[in-house]
Amino acid sequence: MPSVADILIPLALDSAYSYAVPARLTLAVGDVVQIPLGPRETVGVVWGVRESPSGSNLRPVTGRIEVPPLAGPLRELVDWLARYTLAPKGSALAMALRLPDEAAQGETVRIGVRASGKAPARPTAARLKVLSVAADGTLRGKSALAKEAGVSLSVVDGLIDDGALEALALAPEPVALPPDPDHARVPLSEAQAQAVRDLIALMYPVPAGGAALSLADGLGSPHLPGEGQGEVCEISGEAPHLTPTLSVQEREAVAVPEAQGKLAVGAGDGRPRAPTILLEGVTGSGKTEVYFEAVADCVRRGRQALILMPEIALTAQFLDRFAERFGVRPATWHSGIGGKRRERIRAGVAAGEIAVVVGARSALFLPFTELGLIVVDEEHEAAYKQEDGVHYHARDMAVVRGRIENCPVVLASATPSLETRVNAERGRYRHIVLPERFGGRRLPDIKALDMRSDKPERGSFLAPVLVTAVRETLAEGNQALLFLNRRGYAPLTLCRACGHRYQCRNCSTWLVEHRFRKALVCHQCGYAERRPEACTECGTFDNLTPCGPGVERIAEEVTALFPDKRIIVLSSDFPGGAERLRAELQTVAEGGCDIVIGTQLVAKGHNFPHLTLVGVLDADIGLTSGDPRAAERTFQLLQQVTGRAGRGEKPGRALLQTYQPDHPVIAALLSGDAERFYEEEIAAREAAGLPPFGRLAALIVSATDRAVAEAHGQALARAAEPPEGVMVLGPAEAPLALVRGRYRFRLLVKTERAIDLQSYLRDWIARGPKVRGNVKVAIDVDPQSFL
DNA sequence: AGCACGCCGACT
DNA sequence: GTCGGCGTGCTC
């Protein structure tokens, strides 16, 4: 019988296509192959091989591509990702199969040279210098040799032509040297050392000789209910991860869908299941040093470690710290790594030669063969969310990959996300806490400035108490940071004559004045116009008035107050781009500045050892945005910002300007009682009928005609019939928006239950009214956020 | 992702 | 009359 291969193609296709396997080929699952698709040739991955009589009607596989096949765990991750995110399988595959693109192939073979032993025909002074350096007979790069000898490259070239030096192709520079887990032991505090011991003990649970593990033993069902969606429902009718009374064996039984057979998540080999561990440490507690020890331990065991970072751009400092501890810089991975290098890292990872990778979210799909640990640094960061194409949250996918590979996952954060906190509380994740700062340093003392009683003067935005604090700080030779999460000069501009407010023509937001650029800019869509001299509405000349402060306006006020101090404004639109911004951050860290005025960009990344005062100019921003995560986000941001103070020798303090000092978020910051905040926030969400976390999927209804979109959406909403435990929010909660010329809104579906969302949504569409005219209904999913 | 098909606006 | 815009649909 002819052999047929089911091949998944990295395109937005939901299922594998079947091809005939020619007799000359033997294909195995996971092989990367070339196949005809329509008029062209593409690559794909063998997802299944079977015998079938109909094989002869199919187009044949062109051939196998000589790259390492996609291993089972990675294929399983692809399947899982597609299923959970409602993305086409092919799109999920594309994440794991970024082959080097042809254009980037520009392979530069480096040339190495060494002395051939022949004397040069014309021994000039320059040539002799080169030869004396090369006399040791070692192979060097051409430019390295020229530099060492202090001559130009042309002298070396001349000697090659002459035959006195021989040129050889140089093996490409290694992508990463092996890290040495015992290179330099950084001194740890007792709290850190204890955390390291706990962490390593948890990472490798002792096989319990067949005894059942207790729930708390890090069964770490990722809180994602996607495993065995549908199938699970049929078996139990209830989400397995919400029933903490199940034994391990029972959980295994329900959590592993039959259809996936031996590709079961977790340890099928008798090893205890590796846990997910939340490593929570206050700012400045030295979490990095703690998980570095876990990485070292992993490397000593001959296994690979992956450290995920939210933004690779901020990690130069991090890589140096890594090098201090391990002697070399680790391999790094992010979307900017291209072509040849990309392929070499992939190959090195696949061969097990690269022991540690530090990377952005896409590093999750590298073909590790011996993965022993995944660390997700700053796990609460929103940058872990992929919002385009396949929607996924890298932290959650890390947990999933950890389960598939049965390796521990460490989630590190000073301000964990609510869902991770909940998982830790419910025993799905283990929890290690570092409650104190490293080196006996104290957390900054945080006080509120009640703006109702402590009013700034008219036209001013700094409360007198804050100004005094800045003055004191500078007098002591320290730095102050004024934090305001608003770029530009003023968030709103209006005409004093006619009252006209300048609004974006695409969005419904106010245009932000940027005095530096002399422009009005929309922070939503990027639309910008020149700041008019006269009102565009009534024509009155020179009568526009800025309302509210942005960092530029604060800088104006601070400059007037402290004319002889060095002041810098740091925001993401910093003139000169990321490069100069990095340089400026360095300057600030070295103390080359007295007052920093910054947006959220200053909340993370660089350490400022001279900073002892943080003034938050508007602690209430973001508390009223309507985003269900507003409180959580604000708490995290302000905790991070205020935590910048007192990281050096001297203790720090923070002052929060607020109109609502009794707001739970502000109160939690003042008391330092994060615990209470998390509890209250979880309770508040439950009271509002929102799960503390969960999956959010949507039907997106869109049409060019507003009324048509609305009518169809209403009809669909009526047809919803959500199953038990699923919440459907109609158009009222997800307002109509104009996106690229189409009116669209989402019918939101929220659930924490393990149901087959995809089937439910498809079924819902089928039950709903027939689509007439220019209306489209699409399925979308956002596993984590509400907006 | 490509590449074709197809249905409405301005042009040698 | 056609050239070409990009919306829609298909590729085993």
PDB file of C-alpha atoms in Angstrom, chain A residues 354-564:
ATOM      1  CA  ILE A 354      24.541  25.555  24.058  1.00  0.00           C
ATOM      2  CA  ALA A 355      23.871  25.236  27.746  1.00  0.00           C
ATOM      3  CA  VAL A 356      22.158  28.528  28.514  1.00  0.00           C
ATOM      4  CA  VAL A 357      20.026  30.767  26.328  1.00  0.00           C
ATOM      5  CA  VAL A 358      18.776  34.172  27.408  1.00  0.00           C
ATOM      6  CA  GLY A 359      15.984  35.231  25.159  1.00  0.00           C
ATOM      7  CA  ALA A 360      12.735  36.959  24.436  1.00  0.00           C
ATOM      8  CA  ARG A 361       9.509  35.019  24.202  1.00  0.00           C
ATOM      9  CA  SER A 362      10.281  33.389  20.853  1.00  0.00           C
ATOM     10  CA  ALA A 363      13.151  31.494  22.512  1.00  0.00           C
ATOM     11  CA  LEU A 364      10.477  29.207  23.917  1.00  0.00           C
ATOM     12  CA  PHE A 365      10.312  27.491  20.573  1.00  0.00           C
ATOM     13  CA  LEU A 366      14.003  26.664  20.303  1.00  0.00           C
ATOM     14  CA  PRO A 367      14.694  22.967  19.827  1.00  0.00           C
ATOM     15  CA  PHE A 368      16.185  22.222  23.244  1.00  0.00           C
ATOM     16  CA  THR A 369      16.900  18.541  23.704  1.00  0.00           C
ATOM     17  CA  GLU A 370      17.972  18.528  27.324  1.00  0.00           C
ATOM     18  CA  LEU A 371      15.957  21.288  28.850  1.00  0.00           C
ATOM     19  CA  GLY A 372      16.439  21.258  32.596  1.00  0.00           C
ATOM     20  CA  LEU A 373      15.121  24.643  33.685  1.00  0.00           C
ATOM     21  CA  ILE A 374      13.124  27.599  32.413  1.00  0.00           C
ATOM     22  CA  VAL A 375      13.317  30.901  34.252  1.00  0.00           C
ATOM     23  CA  VAL A 376      10.799  33.607  33.422  1.00  0.00           C
ATOM     24  CA  ASP A 377      12.240  36.853  34.727  1.00  0.00           C
ATOM     25  CA  GLU A 378       9.771  39.608  35.664  1.00  0.00           C
ATOM     26  CA  GLU A 379       6.930  37.231  34.993  1.00  0.00           C
ATOM     27  CA  HIS A 380       4.283  39.940  35.413  1.00  0.00           C
ATOM     28  CA  GLU A 381       5.547  41.949  32.441  1.00  0.00           C
ATOM     29  CA  ALA A 382       3.004  42.620  29.737  1.00  0.00           C
ATOM     30  CA  ALA A 383       5.743  42.271  27.122  1.00  0.00           C
ATOM     31  CA  TYR A 384       5.352  38.518  27.456  1.00  0.00           C
ATOM     32  CA  LYS A 385       2.112  38.772  25.606  1.00  0.00           C
ATOM     33  CA  GLN A 386       2.295  38.230  21.902  1.00  0.00           C
ATOM     34  CA  GLU A 387      -0.508  40.263  20.457  1.00  0.00           C
ATOM     35  CA  ASP A 388      -0.093  39.767  16.740  1.00  0.00           C
ATOM     36  CA  GLY A 389      -0.559  36.582  14.827  1.00  0.00           C
ATOM     37  CA  VAL A 390      -0.799  33.783  17.351  1.00  0.00           C
ATOM     38  CA  HIS A 391      -1.878  35.309  20.653  1.00  0.00           C
ATOM     39  CA  TYR A 392       0.007  33.734  23.478  1.00  0.00           C
ATOM     40  CA  HIS A 393       1.494  34.567  26.820  1.00  0.00           C
ATOM     41  CA  ALA A 394       5.125  33.462  26.989  1.00  0.00           C
ATOM     42  CA  ARG A 395       4.978  32.901  30.745  1.00  0.00           C
ATOM     43  CA  ASP A 396       2.167  30.427  30.311  1.00  0.00           C
ATOM     44  CA  MET A 397       3.778  28.748  27.353  1.00  0.00           C
ATOM     45  CA  ALA A 398       6.906  28.412  29.477  1.00  0.00           C
ATOM     46  CA  VAL A 399       4.842  26.584  32.071  1.00  0.00           C
ATOM     47  CA  VAL A 400       3.415  24.375  29.365  1.00  0.00           C
ATOM     48  CA  ARG A 401       6.798  23.627  27.861  1.00  0.00           C
ATOM     49  CA  GLY A 402       8.083  22.890  31.333  1.00  0.00           C
ATOM     50  CA  ARG A 403       5.366  20.328  31.779  1.00  0.00           C
ATOM     51  CA  ILE A 404       5.975  18.772  28.397  1.00  0.00           C
ATOM     52  CA  GLU A 405       9.705  18.515  29.039  1.00  0.00           C
ATOM     53  CA  ASN A 406       9.116  17.782  32.707  1.00  0.00           C
ATOM     54  CA  CYS A 407      11.549  20.447  33.764  1.00  0.00           C
ATOM     55  CA  PRO A 408      11.042  22.973  36.542  1.00  0.00           C
ATOM     56  CA  VAL A 409       9.900  26.488  35.696  1.00  0.00           C
ATOM     57  CA  VAL A 410      10.835  29.431  37.883  1.00  0.00           C
ATOM     58  CA  LEU A 411       8.716  32.574  37.673  1.00  0.00           C
ATOM     59  CA  ALA A 412      10.589  35.503  39.180  1.00  0.00           C
ATOM     60  CA  SER A 413       9.044  38.838  40.108  1.00  0.00           C
ATOM     61  CA  ALA A 414       8.880  41.490  42.780  1.00  0.00           C
ATOM     62  CA  THR A 415       5.256  42.103  41.867  1.00  0.00           C
ATOM     63  CA  PRO A 416       3.778  38.882  40.544  1.00  0.00           C
ATOM     64  CA  SER A 417       0.749  38.991  38.348  1.00  0.00           C
ATOM     65  CA  LEU A 418      -2.489  38.211  40.045  1.00  0.00           C
ATOM     66  CA  GLU A 419      -2.983  34.944  38.262  1.00  0.00           C
ATOM     67  CA  THR A 420       0.435  33.680  39.257  1.00  0.00           C
ATOM     68  CA  ARG A 421      -0.231  34.690  42.821  1.00  0.00           C
ATOM     69  CA  VAL A 422      -3.497  32.798  42.752  1.00  0.00           C
ATOM     70  CA  ASN A 423      -1.795  29.750  41.314  1.00  0.00           C
ATOM     71  CA  ALA A 424       0.754  29.872  44.089  1.00  0.00           C
ATOM     72  CA  GLU A 425      -1.948  30.216  46.733  1.00  0.00           C
ATOM     73  CA  ARG A 426      -3.933  27.327  45.368  1.00  0.00           C
ATOM     74  CA  GLY A 427      -0.875  25.126  45.441  1.00  0.00           C
ATOM     75  CA  ARG A 428      -0.523  24.729  41.714  1.00  0.00           C
ATOM     76  CA  TYR A 429       2.748  26.596  41.881  1.00  0.00           C
ATOM     77  CA  ARG A 430       5.271  26.446  44.680  1.00  0.00           C
ATOM     78  CA  HIS A 431       6.219  29.709  46.327  1.00  0.00           C
ATOM     79  CA  ILE A 432       9.527  31.046  47.584  1.00  0.00           C
ATOM     80  CA  VAL A 433       9.666  34.506  49.112  1.00  0.00           C
ATOM     81  CA  LEU A 434      12.596  36.853  49.624  1.00  0.00           C
ATOM     82  CA  PRO A 435      11.102  39.416  51.971  1.00  0.00           C
ATOM     83  CA  GLU A 436      14.146  41.584  52.508  1.00  0.00           C
ATOM     84  CA  ARG A 437      16.565  43.605  50.533  1.00  0.00           C
ATOM     85  CA  PHE A 438      20.062  42.371  49.956  1.00  0.00           C
ATOM     86  CA  GLY A 439      22.876  43.690  52.159  1.00  0.00           C
ATOM     87  CA  GLY A 440      20.660  44.827  55.004  1.00  0.00           C
ATOM     88  CA  ARG A 441      19.244  47.666  52.904  1.00  0.00           C
ATOM     89  CA  ARG A 442      15.824  48.855  53.812  1.00  0.00           C
ATOM     90  CA  LEU A 443      12.875  49.194  51.530  1.00  0.00           C
ATOM     91  CA  PRO A 444      12.068  52.814  50.862  1.00  0.00           C
ATOM     92  CA  ASP A 445       9.793  54.556  53.286  1.00  0.00           C
ATOM     93  CA  ILE A 446       6.624  55.445  51.357  1.00  0.00           C
ATOM     94  CA  LYS A 447       4.343  58.348  52.292  1.00  0.00           C
ATOM     95  CA  ALA A 448       1.293  59.821  50.645  1.00  0.00           C
ATOM     96  CA  LEU A 449       0.892  63.507  49.913  1.00  0.00           C
ATOM     97  CA  ASP A 450      -2.806  64.198  50.030  1.00  0.00           C
ATOM     98  CA  MET A 451      -3.289  66.672  47.230  1.00  0.00           C
ATOM     99  CA  ARG A 452      -6.581  67.864  48.648  1.00  0.00           C
ATOM    100  CA  SER A 453      -4.856  69.336  51.701  1.00  0.00           C
ATOM    101  CA  ASP A 454      -1.322  69.669  50.385  1.00  0.00           C
ATOM    102  CA  LYS A 455      -2.119  71.696  47.306  1.00  0.00           C
ATOM    103  CA  PRO A 456       0.545  72.834  44.888  1.00  0.00           C
ATOM    104  CA  GLU A 457       0.422  76.488  43.984  1.00  0.00           C
ATOM    105  CA  ARG A 458      -1.634  77.557  41.007  1.00  0.00           C
ATOM    106  CA  GLY A 459      -0.062  76.519  37.725  1.00  0.00           C
ATOM    107  CA  SER A 460       2.266  74.199  39.569  1.00  0.00           C
ATOM    108  CA  PHE A 461       2.151  70.436  39.830  1.00  0.00           C
ATOM    109  CA  LEU A 462       4.584  69.738  42.640  1.00  0.00           C
ATOM    110  CA  ALA A 463       3.307  69.826  46.209  1.00  0.00           C
ATOM    111  CA  PRO A 464       5.423  72.046  48.474  1.00  0.00           C
ATOM    112  CA  VAL A 465       6.349  69.036  50.616  1.00  0.00           C
ATOM    113  CA  LEU A 466       7.725  67.276  47.577  1.00  0.00           C
ATOM    114  CA  VAL A 467       9.735  70.318  46.513  1.00  0.00           C
ATOM    115  CA  THR A 468      11.237  70.495  49.984  1.00  0.00           C
ATOM    116  CA  ALA A 469      12.084  66.801  49.856  1.00  0.00           C
ATOM    117  CA  VAL A 470      13.823  67.266  46.512  1.00  0.00           C
ATOM    118  CA  ARG A 471      15.784  70.184  47.914  1.00  0.00           C
ATOM    119  CA  GLU A 472      16.895  68.139  50.931  1.00  0.00           C
ATOM    120  CA  THR A 473      17.854  65.203  48.759  1.00  0.00           C
ATOM    121  CA  LEU A 474      19.992  67.321  46.465  1.00  0.00           C
ATOM    122  CA  ALA A 475      21.583  69.070  49.434  1.00  0.00           C
ATOM    123  CA  GLU A 476      22.707  65.674  50.690  1.00  0.00           C
ATOM    124  CA  GLY A 477      24.330  65.053  47.324  1.00  0.00           C
ATOM    125  CA  ASN A 478      21.784  62.455  46.234  1.00  0.00           C
ATOM    126  CA  GLN A 479      19.528  62.050  43.227  1.00  0.00           C
ATOM    127  CA  ALA A 480      15.769  62.513  42.977  1.00  0.00           C
ATOM    128  CA  LEU A 481      13.397  60.883  40.533  1.00  0.00           C
ATOM    129  CA  LEU A 482      10.093  62.490  39.638  1.00  0.00           C
ATOM    130  CA  PHE A 483       7.819  59.964  38.060  1.00  0.00           C
ATOM    131  CA  LEU A 484       4.902  60.833  35.828  1.00  0.00           C
ATOM    132  CA  ASN A 485       3.562  58.341  33.395  1.00  0.00           C
ATOM    133  CA  ARG A 486       2.668  60.888  30.743  1.00  0.00           C
ATOM    134  CA  ARG A 487       4.802  61.752  27.783  1.00  0.00           C
ATOM    135  CA  GLY A 488       4.774  65.184  26.214  1.00  0.00           C
ATOM    136  CA  TYR A 489       3.908  68.594  27.619  1.00  0.00           C
ATOM    137  CA  ALA A 490       0.195  68.455  28.254  1.00  0.00           C
ATOM    138  CA  PRO A 491      -2.361  65.709  27.713  1.00  0.00           C
ATOM    139  CA  LEU A 492      -5.036  68.081  26.477  1.00  0.00           C
ATOM    140  CA  THR A 493      -5.077  71.351  24.597  1.00  0.00           C
ATOM    141  CA  LEU A 494      -8.080  73.612  24.361  1.00  0.00           C
ATOM    142  CA  CYS A 495      -8.959  76.984  22.934  1.00  0.00           C
ATOM    143  CA  ARG A 496      -9.758  79.548  25.598  1.00  0.00           C
ATOM    144  CA  ALA A 497     -11.934  81.507  23.217  1.00  0.00           C
ATOM    145  CA  CYS A 498     -14.273  78.798  21.885  1.00  0.00           C
ATOM    146  CA  GLY A 499     -13.539  75.859  24.162  1.00  0.00           C
ATOM    147  CA  HIS A 500     -12.546  73.582  21.309  1.00  0.00           C
ATOM    148  CA  ARG A 501     -10.599  70.526  22.456  1.00  0.00           C
ATOM    149  CA  TYR A 502      -8.062  69.042  20.105  1.00  0.00           C
ATOM    150  CA  GLN A 503      -8.959  65.489  19.347  1.00  0.00           C
ATOM    151  CA  CYS A 504      -7.483  62.771  17.149  1.00  0.00           C
ATOM    152  CA  ARG A 505      -9.316  62.357  13.893  1.00  0.00           C
ATOM    153  CA  ASN A 506      -8.853  58.573  13.912  1.00  0.00           C
ATOM    154  CA  CYS A 507      -9.342  57.783  17.550  1.00  0.00           C
ATOM    155  CA  SER A 508     -11.493  59.454  20.133  1.00  0.00           C
ATOM    156  CA  THR A 509      -8.544  60.479  22.302  1.00  0.00           C
ATOM    157  CA  TRP A 510      -7.179  63.923  23.067  1.00  0.00           C
ATOM    158  CA  LEU A 511      -4.096  65.046  21.217  1.00  0.00           C
ATOM    159  CA  VAL A 512      -1.090  65.420  23.479  1.00  0.00           C
ATOM    160  CA  GLU A 513       0.989  68.525  23.094  1.00  0.00           C
ATOM    161  CA  HIS A 514       4.679  67.913  22.554  1.00  0.00           C
ATOM    162  CA  ARG A 515       6.255  71.317  23.012  1.00  0.00           C
ATOM    163  CA  PHE A 516       9.700  70.082  22.073  1.00  0.00           C
ATOM    164  CA  ARG A 517       8.481  68.893  18.707  1.00  0.00           C
ATOM    165  CA  LYS A 518       5.931  71.738  18.427  1.00  0.00           C
ATOM    166  CA  ALA A 519       3.275  69.175  17.637  1.00  0.00           C
ATOM    167  CA  LEU A 520      -0.004  67.703  18.792  1.00  0.00           C
ATOM    168  CA  VAL A 521       0.296  63.937  18.864  1.00  0.00           C
ATOM    169  CA  CYS A 522      -2.123  61.072  19.327  1.00  0.00           C
ATOM    170  CA  HIS A 523      -0.614  58.529  21.700  1.00  0.00           C
ATOM    171  CA  GLN A 524      -3.108  55.968  20.508  1.00  0.00           C
ATOM    172  CA  CYS A 525      -2.410  55.783  16.792  1.00  0.00           C
ATOM    173  CA  GLY A 526       0.586  58.034  16.317  1.00  0.00           C
ATOM    174  CA  TYR A 527      -1.246  60.681  14.326  1.00  0.00           C
ATOM    175  CA  ALA A 528       0.497  64.042  14.615  1.00  0.00           C
ATOM    176  CA  GLU A 529      -0.132  67.574  13.443  1.00  0.00           C
ATOM    177  CA  ARG A 530       1.736  70.814  13.832  1.00  0.00           C
ATOM    178  CA  ARG A 531       0.625  72.793  16.836  1.00  0.00           C
ATOM    179  CA  PRO A 532      -1.508  75.552  15.298  1.00  0.00           C
ATOM    180  CA  GLU A 533      -0.817  79.225  16.052  1.00  0.00           C
ATOM    181  CA  ALA A 534      -4.467  80.089  15.827  1.00  0.00           C
ATOM    182  CA  CYS A 535      -7.401  77.924  16.807  1.00  0.00           C
ATOM    183  CA  THR A 536      -8.438  75.779  13.880  1.00  0.00           C
ATOM    184  CA  GLU A 537     -12.018  76.078  15.021  1.00  0.00           C
ATOM    185  CA  CYS A 538     -12.645  79.757  15.729  1.00  0.00           C
ATOM    186  CA  GLY A 539      -9.465  81.315  14.372  1.00  0.00           C
ATOM    187  CA  THR A 540      -8.563  83.148  17.570  1.00  0.00           C
ATOM    188  CA  PHE A 541      -4.837  83.758  17.584  1.00  0.00           C
ATOM    189  CA  ASP A 542      -2.521  82.580  20.338  1.00  0.00           C
ATOM    190  CA  ASN A 543      -5.209  81.489  22.756  1.00  0.00           C
ATOM    191  CA  LEU A 544      -4.608  77.728  23.089  1.00  0.00           C
ATOM    192  CA  THR A 545      -4.142  76.523  26.579  1.00  0.00           C
ATOM    193  CA  PRO A 546      -2.449  73.331  27.786  1.00  0.00           C
ATOM    194  CA  CYS A 547      -4.335  71.331  30.384  1.00  0.00           C
ATOM    195  CA  GLY A 548      -2.630  68.998  32.799  1.00  0.00           C
ATOM    196  CA  PRO A 549       0.991  68.006  33.039  1.00  0.00           C
ATOM    197  CA  GLY A 550       3.261  65.771  31.007  1.00  0.00           C
ATOM    198  CA  VAL A 551       6.918  65.160  31.769  1.00  0.00           C
ATOM    199  CA  GLU A 552       8.015  68.081  29.594  1.00  0.00           C
ATOM    200  CA  ARG A 553       5.867  70.443  31.604  1.00  0.00           C
ATOM    201  CA  ILE A 554       7.207  69.075  34.866  1.00  0.00           C
ATOM    202  CA  ALA A 555      10.715  69.636  33.528  1.00  0.00           C
ATOM    203  CA  GLU A 556       9.791  73.266  32.930  1.00  0.00           C
ATOM    204  CA  GLU A 557       8.625  73.683  36.495  1.00  0.00           C
ATOM    205  CA  VAL A 558      11.607  71.846  37.963  1.00  0.00           C
ATOM    206  CA  THR A 559      14.050  73.899  35.897  1.00  0.00           C
ATOM    207  CA  ALA A 560      12.509  77.066  37.287  1.00  0.00           C
ATOM    208  CA  LEU A 561      12.766  75.721  40.838  1.00  0.00           C
ATOM    209  CA  PHE A 562      16.292  74.346  40.517  1.00  0.00           C
ATOM    210  CA  PRO A 563      17.963  76.398  37.780  1.00  0.00           C
ATOM    211  CA  ASP A 564      21.484  75.255  38.602  1.00  0.00           C
TER     212      ASP A 564
END
